[in-house]
Every structure is written in C-alpha cells, then in structure tokens.
Amino acid sequence: MQDVQFSIWTRAGGQAVKMGSLYVTDTEARFSYTADFVDSGLPGLSLVYSPQLFAETTIVHHQSGSLHPRFRALIPPADEQNFQRKLMLAFLREKGVEPGSGFAADLALLAHTGHGGIGHVDVFPDDDAAQRWYTSDDSGPLVPIGDRFGFSLKDMISWLDADARFILESLGPTPSVGGAIPKLLVAIPAEGWDGRISLPNRIARDDRIDVVLKIERTQAYPGLAALEALALDLHREAGFKTPRYWFAEVGGLPALAVERFDRSDDGNPLPMESLYSLLASGARDIVRHTDGSLDRIGKVIDLAEPLLMADKKTARIHLLERLLLALLTGNGDMHLENLSLIGAEGKAQFSPVYDPTPMRAYSMHNMLCAVTFGEYGEHPDEDDPLQAACIQFAHNIGLRRADLGRCVERLLEVTAGYGERVGALDTLPGENRERLEGIHRDMRQRLRGLQL
C-alpha cells in the first residue's frame, strides 16, 4: 500500500485547532503532536498519550495493517453485519471513492468519516478538508423521519461532507443489513422525540439536543429497546449517572433516542475514551474489546503518570458496582468498549452508563460476562466460583472484602423488583422474559452469600 497521511484536529477548546499528524505505512502508524497544540493545554489524542509527555516524541504503533486504538475507535468494525460500516462504505462509493477492502477500507473510512463522532478527536485527509468542514455550523432543518427514512439518512450522511450528493435507496420498514443494532447520531427537538430529526449539532442550540438513535432489529432482538430503557432506569435508581432517553419509532421499528453526554453545555466536544482504547494502548495482548480482564482496569485507575483520575476510591467502587449490577440484571455484554472515561487528564471519571442492555435475555448472548474477572473458573475446588471471583476482583482493584459486602447488599435491595419489571415487558417474548428472570433469581441467590 502507499503511505497515507492524515490531519488530526479538535475543537475541544471551542475553536478548531490542529492537534497533530498521523502517518501510516506498510509496517506501522506514527502520530505526533504539533508544537502549538502542546502549548495550548488542550486534551490530547488519548489520556495515556499526554501532549506534555509526548511533546517531542512520535507515538508509534508497531503493527502492520493496524492503527493506534484511539483511531480504531473512530472506524466501524469490519463485521460482515455492521450497519454503520455498510452505510459509510456506500457513502464513499457514491462520492466516487472506491474504498477497497480490509485495512484499505479502514483508512478510507477514517479519512472521510472520522470526524464529528463521539468524543473530541476529528480526523481528516488534510488541513483544507478540516477547515472546510469546521466552517459550517448549520445542522439543517428538523424533518420527519417518516416510514421511509432514506431521505433522513441521506442528509445525516451529508453532514460528514457538505458537498456530498449521497442518495440511498429507501431502506424500507426493515433494515436489510443484519447484525449490530443500527445507531445514528442525530439531533431532535429539545422537548424530546416527536418524530423529527436533523443533522447533529456543531454548536450548542437551545432548540435541539444530540442523541444516539438506536433502532431495534425486532426479528433478531425483539423487545431490545424496552429492555435497554429498563436497564437505564435501574442504573439511575442505583445512583449511576444515566442519559435521558425517549421511546421512538423508525420505519415501523421500535427505537430508543438516547441523549449524548460527550458535549459540554457550550456545545464543545468532551474527551471520551473507552477502557479498550486505554488498555490496548499499553498492552499488545489486548486486540479485541473482550480481551484481557476487568481486573486490569484497576491499573488504569491507579496510574500516577499520567494521572488520569483524582478520586480513585470512587472509581473503584463504580467499577465494582457496574460489574455486580451487570450480573444481577443479566448484562453479559459488559466489555471494554462499554466502559469509558470522560474528561481530561487528571479530571477524568467514568462516563454515564451506556449500552447496559441485559443481553442474556437472548440465547445467542447468554454468557456470564463478555470479559473475565477475578480469575473466574480458574480454581475448580471452589464451592461457588462466582462468589470467589467477586471477592478476588474486589481485591485486585484495591477494595476490601467489607466494600464488596456493602455494595452487594445495596444492589440486592435496588434490584429487589427487577424480575417483576422484566415480566411486565410486553414487547419481550415470553421465552426471553423467563430466561432473564431465571438468570436474575440465580444471581441473587449466589450473590447473597457475599453480604456482610
């Protein structure tokens, strides 16, 4: 392949500024900050790539056909069933760009669609493209999404490129692509969902709010929108920060419009980075978001240089309770991409909860946890490997046995009526309700033994 260069920008400080350059070759990817950006004091590419620590150092990713984890997060995964990736590749072809396949397609997607997404890092093919994109702050009119939403998708995609004349065939009442839940970044009226959307906001607006519009694939995951809403409610009742949401309908399919929290009150993007990106940046054995263990997040919390989180005890309790609540609700899908830090170096904290859906309701996702923890199952002589793993996990992230007991007791109380609430979800088929209720009863019984 030919060497490729990218221009990296951000408007985390309110004004668009160049952060640095990314240079990709056959054998490696190299990123370096500009001197002006280092002096700006703005958040850098990653919490573990501090501009001050890497001011005069090129950050090299030594792996052919790959990028730094922070850049990989901006590219829809190369999954045969990924809705976003198929949509973006179709967009490139309509522009006359043949993206190729594999890593070549990743690079094309990064150049043309790697900006305006979650977080504060924007990628462009060159500085001119960046300046053109930042020039406009018009998010267009609010338009009804309607039963046939090809027009809205066309406009949403054109937000990535003001000159795009992208025409999609109408997707009809059911998306033709399978697999991942379709997620679209759009804006809706400030009063909440009323069936109209616009392009995402580039500046703060009193009349609109940014959301992630998640469209349920009812044939594969019936009742998913209602399940996610219940899980968000339960996490809020447990004291976690959660985004607002609205039930919606898109092309006859149930959907959930979930408010974005990666923007400040002034409309500026906030640094937000998954634990996958953070851990993979320093560990070669973490390639997928299910690699490693949740225990290793404790090392991120404990980092002293760069210092990421000031209140380490609160962060440890948050992580433990997220795991316990995932077990109790049947969320076996809590992987490293579903846990993120938000905020700048030294002030980062766990982000509000997102994607907490109890996926164990669906047989194809019925696993205890997507990422191992506490050496679960590694000691065959244990009476209950789950209890032993929870005790070991708490210890590994720097908490005491008493901390674990108090957290378990509190969350058992919070989830006391969870089974009945699952049973009341009429959009979730009976088989799925029964499976999830049974999982919840089993988890409650096994975790009770951890109370003080």
Tab-separated table of C-alpha atoms in Angstrom:
chain	number	residue	atom	x	y	z
A	1	MET	CA	0.000	0.000	0.000
A	2	GLN	CA	1.017	3.621	-0.459
A	3	ASP	CA	1.870	5.615	2.650
A	4	VAL	CA	-1.072	7.691	3.851
A	5	GLN	CA	-1.080	10.883	5.929
A	6	PHE	CA	-3.988	12.242	7.978
A	7	SER	CA	-4.594	15.576	9.666
A	8	ILE	CA	-5.872	15.369	13.262
A	9	TRP	CA	-7.926	18.253	14.668
A	10	THR	CA	-10.128	19.074	17.642
A	11	ARG	CA	-12.439	21.810	18.819
A	12	ALA	CA	-12.426	20.732	22.467
A	13	GLY	CA	-11.449	24.281	23.445
A	14	GLY	CA	-14.241	25.905	21.442
A	15	GLN	CA	-12.142	26.741	18.372
A	16	ALA	CA	-10.930	24.255	15.789
A	17	VAL	CA	-7.180	23.644	16.137
A	18	LYS	CA	-4.822	21.144	14.584
A	19	MET	CA	-3.714	18.520	17.088
A	20	GLY	CA	-1.158	16.663	15.015
A	21	SER	CA	-0.495	14.312	12.116
A	22	LEU	CA	-0.913	10.584	11.584
A	23	TYR	CA	1.349	8.809	9.093
A	24	VAL	CA	0.530	5.223	8.105
A	25	THR	CA	2.926	2.895	6.283
A	26	ASP	CA	3.007	-0.805	5.431
A	27	THR	CA	4.602	-1.615	8.767
A	28	GLU	CA	3.462	0.962	11.329
A	29	ALA	CA	1.399	4.033	12.190
A	30	ARG	CA	3.047	7.171	13.632
A	31	PHE	CA	1.347	10.075	15.384
A	32	SER	CA	2.980	13.314	16.527
A	33	TYR	CA	1.623	16.500	18.116
A	34	THR	CA	2.191	19.968	16.700
A	35	ALA	CA	4.228	22.315	18.899
A	36	ASP	CA	1.374	24.818	19.020
A	37	PHE	CA	-1.027	22.164	20.256
A	38	VAL	CA	1.313	21.080	23.044
A	39	ASP	CA	1.414	24.701	24.226
A	40	SER	CA	-2.385	25.025	24.074
A	41	GLY	CA	-3.034	22.894	27.162
A	42	LEU	CA	-5.927	21.122	25.413
A	43	PRO	CA	-6.683	17.406	25.905
A	44	GLY	CA	-4.561	15.212	23.661
A	45	LEU	CA	-5.256	12.230	21.465
A	46	SER	CA	-5.616	9.858	24.414
A	47	LEU	CA	-5.495	10.047	28.186
A	48	VAL	CA	-2.362	7.891	28.033
A	49	TYR	CA	-0.777	9.994	25.255
A	50	SER	CA	-0.390	13.248	27.168
A	51	PRO	CA	0.805	16.134	24.941
A	52	GLN	CA	3.208	17.182	27.678
A	53	LEU	CA	4.753	13.704	27.982
A	54	PHE	CA	4.918	13.167	24.201
A	55	ALA	CA	5.699	16.742	23.126
A	56	GLU	CA	8.849	15.754	21.252
A	57	THR	CA	8.174	12.052	20.815
A	58	THR	CA	6.478	10.296	17.929
A	59	ILE	CA	3.915	7.793	19.185
A	60	VAL	CA	4.452	4.661	17.093
A	61	HIS	CA	2.024	1.761	16.707
A	62	HIS	CA	4.195	-1.180	15.620
A	63	GLN	CA	1.685	-3.400	13.875
A	64	SER	CA	1.176	-3.798	10.163
A	65	GLY	CA	-2.366	-3.202	8.960
A	66	SER	CA	-3.454	-1.558	12.188
A	67	LEU	CA	-3.762	1.822	13.903
A	68	HIS	CA	-3.463	3.237	17.394
A	69	PRO	CA	-6.515	2.064	19.392
A	70	ARG	CA	-7.788	5.648	19.691
A	71	PHE	CA	-8.042	5.893	15.904
A	72	ARG	CA	-9.527	2.411	15.537
A	73	ALA	CA	-12.378	3.559	17.769
A	74	LEU	CA	-13.429	6.028	15.046
A	75	ILE	CA	-13.892	3.290	12.434
A	76	PRO	CA	-16.952	0.997	12.349
A	77	PRO	CA	-15.588	-2.549	12.855
A	78	ALA	CA	-15.103	-4.798	9.838
A	79	ASP	CA	-18.013	-7.011	10.811
A	80	GLU	CA	-19.974	-8.559	7.976
A	81	GLN	CA	-23.173	-7.458	9.724
A	82	ASN	CA	-22.181	-3.948	10.830
A	83	PHE	CA	-24.866	-1.444	9.812
A	84	GLN	CA	-22.742	1.674	10.202
A	85	ARG	CA	-19.824	0.300	8.216
A	86	LYS	CA	-22.020	-0.745	5.291
A	87	LEU	CA	-23.686	2.673	5.315
A	88	MET	CA	-20.394	4.572	5.346
A	89	LEU	CA	-18.834	2.405	2.635
A	90	ALA	CA	-21.873	3.026	0.440
A	91	PHE	CA	-21.387	6.745	1.092
A	92	LEU	CA	-17.790	6.586	-0.139
A	93	ARG	CA	-18.773	4.763	-3.313
A	94	GLU	CA	-21.426	7.374	-4.053
A	95	LYS	CA	-18.673	10.007	-3.740
A	96	GLY	CA	-16.602	8.136	-6.304
A	97	VAL	CA	-14.182	6.745	-3.716
A	98	GLU	CA	-13.565	3.015	-4.068
A	99	PRO	CA	-12.587	2.097	-0.511
A	100	GLY	CA	-11.091	-1.306	-1.252
A	101	SER	CA	-11.276	-3.924	1.469
A	102	GLY	CA	-9.758	-4.709	4.831
A	103	PHE	CA	-7.264	-2.149	6.103
A	104	ALA	CA	-7.548	-0.023	2.947
A	105	ALA	CA	-11.258	0.369	3.657
A	106	ASP	CA	-10.471	1.298	7.263
A	107	LEU	CA	-8.172	4.089	6.093
A	108	ALA	CA	-10.743	5.386	3.608
A	109	LEU	CA	-13.416	5.419	6.305
A	110	LEU	CA	-11.092	7.215	8.719
A	111	ALA	CA	-10.283	9.922	6.165
A	112	HIS	CA	-13.838	10.613	5.072
A	113	THR	CA	-15.984	9.796	8.135
A	114	GLY	CA	-13.581	10.006	11.092
A	115	HIS	CA	-14.889	13.355	12.340
A	116	GLY	CA	-17.966	14.626	14.141
A	117	GLY	CA	-18.394	11.424	16.134
A	118	ILE	CA	-18.268	10.568	19.822
A	119	GLY	CA	-15.502	12.383	21.684
A	120	HIS	CA	-13.180	15.226	20.722
A	121	VAL	CA	-10.836	13.735	18.095
A	122	ASP	CA	-11.535	14.579	14.436
A	123	VAL	CA	-9.620	13.013	11.530
A	124	PHE	CA	-9.388	14.470	8.006
A	125	PRO	CA	-7.379	13.669	4.877
A	126	ASP	CA	-5.691	17.101	5.035
A	127	ASP	CA	-5.885	20.538	6.654
A	128	ASP	CA	-8.015	22.017	3.871
A	129	ALA	CA	-10.696	19.373	4.387
A	130	ALA	CA	-10.690	20.119	8.117
A	131	GLN	CA	-11.077	23.859	7.630
A	132	ARG	CA	-13.897	23.372	5.134
A	133	TRP	CA	-15.759	21.083	7.497
A	134	TYR	CA	-15.423	23.380	10.506
A	135	THR	CA	-16.583	26.414	8.510
A	136	SER	CA	-20.258	25.440	8.619
A	137	ASP	CA	-22.253	25.139	11.839
A	138	ASP	CA	-25.613	24.611	10.133
A	139	SER	CA	-27.356	21.414	11.200
A	140	GLY	CA	-30.225	21.941	8.782
A	141	PRO	CA	-33.954	21.778	9.461
A	142	LEU	CA	-35.788	19.265	11.602
A	143	VAL	CA	-37.509	16.851	9.232
A	144	PRO	CA	-39.943	13.993	9.895
A	145	ILE	CA	-38.142	10.686	9.774
A	146	GLY	CA	-41.274	9.057	8.380
A	147	ASP	CA	-41.941	5.457	7.458
A	148	ARG	CA	-39.256	5.548	4.768
A	149	PHE	CA	-36.171	7.169	6.216
A	150	GLY	CA	-33.777	7.137	3.253
A	151	PHE	CA	-34.050	10.929	2.926
A	152	SER	CA	-33.071	11.482	6.520
A	153	LEU	CA	-30.179	9.060	6.225
A	154	LYS	CA	-29.045	10.893	3.102
A	155	ASP	CA	-28.954	14.183	4.978
A	156	MET	CA	-27.337	12.622	8.036
A	157	ILE	CA	-24.518	11.250	5.924
A	158	SER	CA	-24.084	14.540	4.057
A	159	TRP	CA	-23.261	16.128	7.419
A	160	LEU	CA	-19.911	14.378	7.087
A	161	ASP	CA	-19.212	16.127	3.811
A	162	ALA	CA	-21.006	19.342	2.864
A	163	ASP	CA	-20.550	18.589	-0.835
A	164	ALA	CA	-21.833	15.030	-0.713
A	165	ARG	CA	-24.718	14.191	-3.009
A	166	PHE	CA	-25.451	10.862	-1.464
A	167	ILE	CA	-28.650	9.089	-2.426
A	168	LEU	CA	-29.583	5.882	-0.662
A	169	GLU	CA	-32.351	3.650	-1.759
A	170	SER	CA	-35.033	3.664	0.894
A	171	LEU	CA	-34.275	1.017	3.471
A	172	GLY	CA	-37.973	0.273	3.801
A	173	PRO	CA	-39.650	-0.731	7.039
A	174	THR	CA	-36.892	-3.196	7.972
A	175	PRO	CA	-33.151	-2.542	7.544
A	176	SER	CA	-31.783	-5.020	5.047
A	177	VAL	CA	-28.478	-5.392	6.888
A	178	GLY	CA	-28.233	-7.705	9.847
A	179	GLY	CA	-26.158	-7.953	12.972
A	180	ALA	CA	-25.315	-4.919	15.029
A	181	ILE	CA	-28.053	-2.600	16.211
A	182	PRO	CA	-28.190	0.409	13.857
A	183	LYS	CA	-27.090	3.564	15.671
A	184	LEU	CA	-27.355	7.018	14.139
A	185	LEU	CA	-26.027	10.298	15.537
A	186	VAL	CA	-28.771	12.886	15.042
A	187	ALA	CA	-30.418	15.839	16.804
A	188	ILE	CA	-34.046	16.003	17.963
A	189	PRO	CA	-36.197	18.818	19.400
A	190	ALA	CA	-35.176	19.959	22.885
A	191	GLU	CA	-38.599	18.907	24.168
A	192	GLY	CA	-37.891	15.303	23.210
A	193	TRP	CA	-38.767	12.873	20.455
A	194	ASP	CA	-41.609	13.913	18.160
A	195	GLY	CA	-40.649	12.022	15.021
A	196	ARG	CA	-38.349	14.729	13.606
A	197	ILE	CA	-34.573	14.664	13.335
A	198	SER	CA	-31.821	16.876	11.989
A	199	LEU	CA	-28.108	16.591	11.490
A	200	PRO	CA	-26.117	16.595	14.743
A	201	ASN	CA	-25.397	19.964	16.333
A	202	ARG	CA	-21.989	21.530	15.802
A	203	ILE	CA	-22.710	24.337	18.257
A	204	ALA	CA	-24.924	24.488	21.334
A	205	ARG	CA	-28.571	25.100	20.437
A	206	ASP	CA	-31.448	25.788	22.794
A	207	ASP	CA	-33.978	24.164	20.472
A	208	ARG	CA	-32.244	20.813	19.863
A	209	ILE	CA	-30.379	18.086	21.686
A	210	ASP	CA	-27.988	15.495	20.288
A	211	VAL	CA	-28.942	11.842	20.624
A	212	VAL	CA	-27.856	8.391	19.572
A	213	LEU	CA	-30.858	6.929	17.757
A	214	LYS	CA	-30.799	3.157	18.284
A	215	ILE	CA	-33.121	1.193	16.021
A	216	GLU	CA	-34.324	-2.187	17.247
A	217	ARG	CA	-33.894	-5.134	14.911
A	218	THR	CA	-37.082	-6.766	16.070
A	219	GLN	CA	-36.596	-10.026	14.183
A	220	ALA	CA	-33.279	-10.718	15.914
A	221	TYR	CA	-33.729	-8.837	19.213
A	222	PRO	CA	-37.436	-8.359	19.965
A	223	GLY	CA	-38.032	-6.077	22.942
A	224	LEU	CA	-34.493	-4.684	22.968
A	225	ALA	CA	-35.499	-1.008	23.204
A	226	ALA	CA	-37.720	-1.632	26.224
A	227	LEU	CA	-35.008	-3.759	27.850
A	228	GLU	CA	-32.389	-1.038	27.472
A	229	ALA	CA	-34.792	1.560	28.867
A	230	LEU	CA	-35.447	-0.638	31.916
A	231	ALA	CA	-31.706	-1.120	32.448
A	232	LEU	CA	-31.071	2.634	32.236
A	233	ASP	CA	-33.850	3.247	34.764
A	234	LEU	CA	-32.392	0.683	37.140
A	235	HIS	CA	-28.886	2.121	36.916
A	236	ARG	CA	-30.250	5.588	37.630
A	237	GLU	CA	-32.108	4.232	40.675
A	238	ALA	CA	-28.825	2.658	41.810
A	239	GLY	CA	-27.162	6.085	41.785
A	240	PHE	CA	-25.311	5.949	38.468
A	241	LYS	CA	-25.370	8.858	36.057
A	242	THR	CA	-27.501	7.901	33.070
A	243	PRO	CA	-28.565	9.811	29.958
A	244	ARG	CA	-32.141	10.775	29.243
A	245	TYR	CA	-33.951	8.717	26.641
A	246	TRP	CA	-37.155	8.730	24.616
A	247	PHE	CA	-39.023	5.851	23.029
A	248	ALA	CA	-39.238	6.315	19.273
A	249	GLU	CA	-40.322	4.561	16.116
A	250	VAL	CA	-38.400	4.461	12.847
A	251	GLY	CA	-39.890	2.881	9.762
A	252	GLY	CA	-42.269	0.848	11.906
A	253	LEU	CA	-39.442	-0.405	14.145
A	254	PRO	CA	-39.143	0.386	17.862
A	255	ALA	CA	-36.220	2.666	18.658
A	256	LEU	CA	-34.626	4.493	21.559
A	257	ALA	CA	-33.277	8.046	21.311
A	258	VAL	CA	-30.559	8.309	23.982
A	259	GLU	CA	-29.149	11.738	24.835
A	260	ARG	CA	-25.448	12.180	24.131
A	261	PHE	CA	-23.227	13.242	27.018
A	262	ASP	CA	-19.956	13.835	25.156
A	263	ARG	CA	-20.691	17.533	24.645
A	264	SER	CA	-20.367	20.412	27.142
A	265	ASP	CA	-23.122	22.921	27.872
A	266	ASP	CA	-21.352	25.192	25.375
A	267	GLY	CA	-21.560	22.512	22.694
A	268	ASN	CA	-17.853	21.666	22.745
A	269	PRO	CA	-16.824	18.005	22.430
A	270	LEU	CA	-15.593	16.348	25.615
A	271	PRO	CA	-12.751	13.817	25.652
A	272	MET	CA	-14.292	10.359	25.968
A	273	GLU	CA	-12.293	7.174	25.630
A	274	SER	CA	-13.190	3.537	26.150
A	275	LEU	CA	-11.280	1.291	28.521
A	276	TYR	CA	-10.479	-0.833	25.491
A	277	SER	CA	-8.610	2.078	23.900
A	278	LEU	CA	-6.798	2.876	27.135
A	279	LEU	CA	-5.731	-0.697	27.892
A	280	ALA	CA	-4.891	-1.641	24.303
A	281	SER	CA	-2.629	1.410	24.025
A	282	GLY	CA	-0.251	-0.160	26.513
A	283	ALA	CA	-0.844	-3.905	26.160
A	284	ARG	CA	-0.192	-5.882	22.991
A	285	ASP	CA	-2.292	-8.828	24.170
A	286	ILE	CA	-5.472	-6.715	24.057
A	287	VAL	CA	-6.608	-6.746	20.445
A	288	ARG	CA	-10.375	-7.157	20.825
A	289	HIS	CA	-12.725	-5.494	23.269
A	290	THR	CA	-13.225	-8.823	25.051
A	291	ASP	CA	-9.509	-9.445	25.649
A	292	GLY	CA	-7.757	-9.152	28.987
A	293	SER	CA	-9.764	-8.919	32.189
A	294	LEU	CA	-11.842	-6.327	34.003
A	295	ASP	CA	-9.276	-6.523	36.806
A	296	ARG	CA	-6.749	-4.707	34.621
A	297	ILE	CA	-8.921	-1.604	34.675
A	298	GLY	CA	-7.636	-1.201	38.225
A	299	LYS	CA	-4.212	-0.402	36.756
A	300	VAL	CA	-5.740	2.418	34.704
A	301	ILE	CA	-7.341	3.825	37.842
A	302	ASP	CA	-4.013	3.620	39.687
A	303	LEU	CA	-1.907	5.377	37.026
A	304	ALA	CA	0.202	8.155	38.522
A	305	GLU	CA	1.966	9.434	35.386
A	306	PRO	CA	-0.080	10.449	33.644
A	307	LEU	CA	-2.583	10.846	36.465
A	308	LEU	CA	-5.988	10.119	34.971
A	309	MET	CA	-8.403	10.054	37.894
A	310	ALA	CA	-8.112	12.010	41.117
A	311	ASP	CA	-10.798	10.175	43.138
A	312	LYS	CA	-9.556	6.621	42.872
A	313	LYS	CA	-11.742	5.085	45.593
A	314	THR	CA	-14.924	6.353	43.923
A	315	ALA	CA	-13.701	4.938	40.601
A	316	ARG	CA	-13.035	1.518	42.148
A	317	ILE	CA	-16.483	1.385	43.750
A	318	HIS	CA	-18.057	2.451	40.441
A	319	LEU	CA	-16.317	-0.362	38.576
A	320	LEU	CA	-17.259	-2.982	41.169
A	321	GLU	CA	-20.893	-1.913	41.235
A	322	ARG	CA	-21.101	-1.830	37.436
A	323	LEU	CA	-19.989	-5.464	37.404
A	324	LEU	CA	-22.371	-6.500	40.187
A	325	LEU	CA	-25.320	-4.780	38.537
A	326	ALA	CA	-24.429	-6.362	35.189
A	327	LEU	CA	-24.524	-9.768	36.877
A	328	LEU	CA	-27.835	-9.059	38.603
A	329	THR	CA	-29.571	-7.676	35.518
A	330	GLY	CA	-28.249	-10.234	33.040
A	331	ASN	CA	-25.999	-7.893	31.086
A	332	GLY	CA	-23.421	-10.371	29.870
A	333	ASP	CA	-22.203	-7.881	27.271
A	334	MET	CA	-20.218	-5.532	29.533
A	335	HIS	CA	-16.988	-5.494	27.535
A	336	LEU	CA	-14.171	-2.940	27.376
A	337	GLU	CA	-15.924	-0.763	24.768
A	338	ASN	CA	-18.940	-0.411	27.063
A	339	LEU	CA	-16.907	1.253	29.824
A	340	SER	CA	-15.401	4.695	29.188
A	341	LEU	CA	-13.679	7.579	30.906
A	342	ILE	CA	-14.838	11.107	30.181
A	343	GLY	CA	-12.911	14.298	30.856
A	344	ALA	CA	-9.341	15.495	30.579
A	345	GLU	CA	-6.200	14.110	32.171
A	346	GLY	CA	-6.273	14.368	35.967
A	347	LYS	CA	-10.018	15.070	35.978
A	348	ALA	CA	-11.329	12.015	34.167
A	349	GLN	CA	-14.093	9.893	35.629
A	350	PHE	CA	-16.249	7.040	34.488
A	351	SER	CA	-18.764	8.238	31.936
A	352	PRO	CA	-22.512	7.979	32.421
A	353	VAL	CA	-23.825	4.483	31.785
A	354	TYR	CA	-24.477	3.481	28.174
A	355	ASP	CA	-25.408	0.195	26.473
A	356	PRO	CA	-26.388	-1.616	29.726
A	357	THR	CA	-28.937	-3.838	27.948
A	358	PRO	CA	-29.498	-7.262	29.604
A	359	MET	CA	-28.385	-9.204	26.529
A	360	ARG	CA	-28.577	-12.560	28.325
A	361	ALA	CA	-32.292	-12.428	27.533
A	362	TYR	CA	-31.247	-13.613	24.057
A	363	SER	CA	-29.827	-17.132	23.887
A	364	MET	CA	-27.025	-16.181	21.480
A	365	HIS	CA	-25.657	-13.719	24.082
A	366	ASN	CA	-26.301	-15.759	27.237
A	367	MET	CA	-22.874	-15.570	28.846
A	368	LEU	CA	-21.959	-14.520	32.376
A	369	CYS	CA	-19.680	-11.674	31.307
A	370	ALA	CA	-18.044	-10.777	27.994
A	371	VAL	CA	-14.713	-10.149	29.761
A	372	THR	CA	-13.349	-12.375	32.501
A	373	PHE	CA	-12.852	-11.083	36.056
A	374	GLY	CA	-11.438	-12.272	39.366
A	375	GLU	CA	-9.904	-15.429	37.854
A	376	TYR	CA	-13.418	-16.789	37.401
A	377	GLY	CA	-13.444	-20.572	36.975
A	378	GLU	CA	-9.675	-20.974	37.260
A	379	HIS	CA	-9.846	-22.785	40.617
A	380	PRO	CA	-12.002	-25.947	40.292
A	381	ASP	CA	-12.088	-26.660	44.038
A	382	GLU	CA	-14.144	-23.542	44.831
A	383	ASP	CA	-17.656	-24.040	46.237
A	384	ASP	CA	-19.066	-21.187	44.139
A	385	PRO	CA	-16.677	-19.784	41.528
A	386	LEU	CA	-18.819	-16.644	41.137
A	387	GLN	CA	-18.503	-15.663	44.787
A	388	ALA	CA	-14.776	-16.399	44.743
A	389	ALA	CA	-14.316	-14.357	41.562
A	390	CYS	CA	-16.165	-11.349	43.018
A	391	ILE	CA	-14.010	-11.454	46.149
A	392	GLN	CA	-10.830	-11.744	44.083
A	393	PHE	CA	-11.938	-8.990	41.692
A	394	ALA	CA	-12.618	-6.557	44.540
A	395	HIS	CA	-9.191	-7.333	45.979
A	396	ASN	CA	-7.456	-6.947	42.611
A	397	ILE	CA	-8.856	-3.442	42.070
A	398	GLY	CA	-7.868	-2.297	45.563
A	399	LEU	CA	-11.077	-2.765	47.568
A	400	ARG	CA	-11.669	-4.587	50.834
A	401	ARG	CA	-13.998	-7.504	51.492
A	402	ALA	CA	-16.205	-5.133	53.508
A	403	ASP	CA	-16.539	-2.823	50.487
A	404	LEU	CA	-17.768	-5.752	48.411
A	405	GLY	CA	-20.280	-6.780	51.063
A	406	ARG	CA	-21.769	-3.307	51.312
A	407	CYS	CA	-22.046	-2.967	47.529
A	408	VAL	CA	-23.748	-6.348	47.178
A	409	GLU	CA	-26.214	-5.570	49.951
A	410	ARG	CA	-27.134	-2.221	48.418
A	411	LEU	CA	-27.593	-3.542	44.891
A	412	LEU	CA	-29.644	-6.530	46.023
A	413	GLU	CA	-32.037	-4.015	47.549
A	414	VAL	CA	-32.080	-1.844	44.411
A	415	THR	CA	-32.891	-4.843	42.193
A	416	ALA	CA	-35.494	-6.401	44.501
A	417	GLY	CA	-38.322	-5.876	41.999
A	418	TYR	CA	-36.306	-6.411	38.825
A	419	GLY	CA	-37.781	-9.804	37.977
A	420	GLU	CA	-41.323	-8.452	38.110
A	421	ARG	CA	-40.349	-5.484	35.934
A	422	VAL	CA	-38.871	-7.813	33.326
A	423	GLY	CA	-42.049	-9.889	33.430
A	424	ALA	CA	-44.106	-6.788	32.660
A	425	LEU	CA	-42.282	-6.045	29.376
A	426	ASP	CA	-44.921	-6.978	26.837
A	427	THR	CA	-42.639	-6.384	23.829
A	428	LEU	CA	-40.168	-9.003	25.119
A	429	PRO	CA	-41.274	-12.536	24.159
A	430	GLY	CA	-42.214	-14.891	26.982
A	431	GLU	CA	-39.240	-17.190	26.403
A	432	ASN	CA	-36.827	-14.266	26.765
A	433	ARG	CA	-38.600	-12.944	29.853
A	434	GLU	CA	-38.430	-16.348	31.526
A	435	ARG	CA	-34.747	-16.747	30.691
A	436	LEU	CA	-33.852	-13.342	32.119
A	437	GLU	CA	-35.990	-13.785	35.235
A	438	GLY	CA	-34.311	-17.141	35.890
A	439	ILE	CA	-30.849	-15.632	35.467
A	440	HIS	CA	-31.745	-12.842	37.879
A	441	ARG	CA	-33.012	-15.283	40.527
A	442	ASP	CA	-29.837	-17.355	40.207
A	443	MET	CA	-27.564	-14.314	40.501
A	444	ARG	CA	-29.431	-13.010	43.548
A	445	GLN	CA	-29.145	-16.368	45.269
A	446	ARG	CA	-25.432	-16.690	44.592
A	447	LEU	CA	-24.509	-13.094	45.448
A	448	ARG	CA	-26.433	-13.103	48.743
A	449	GLY	CA	-23.579	-15.073	50.259
A	450	LEU	CA	-21.291	-12.064	49.787
A	451	GLN	CA	-23.256	-9.786	52.112
A	452	LEU	CA	-21.599	-8.841	55.387
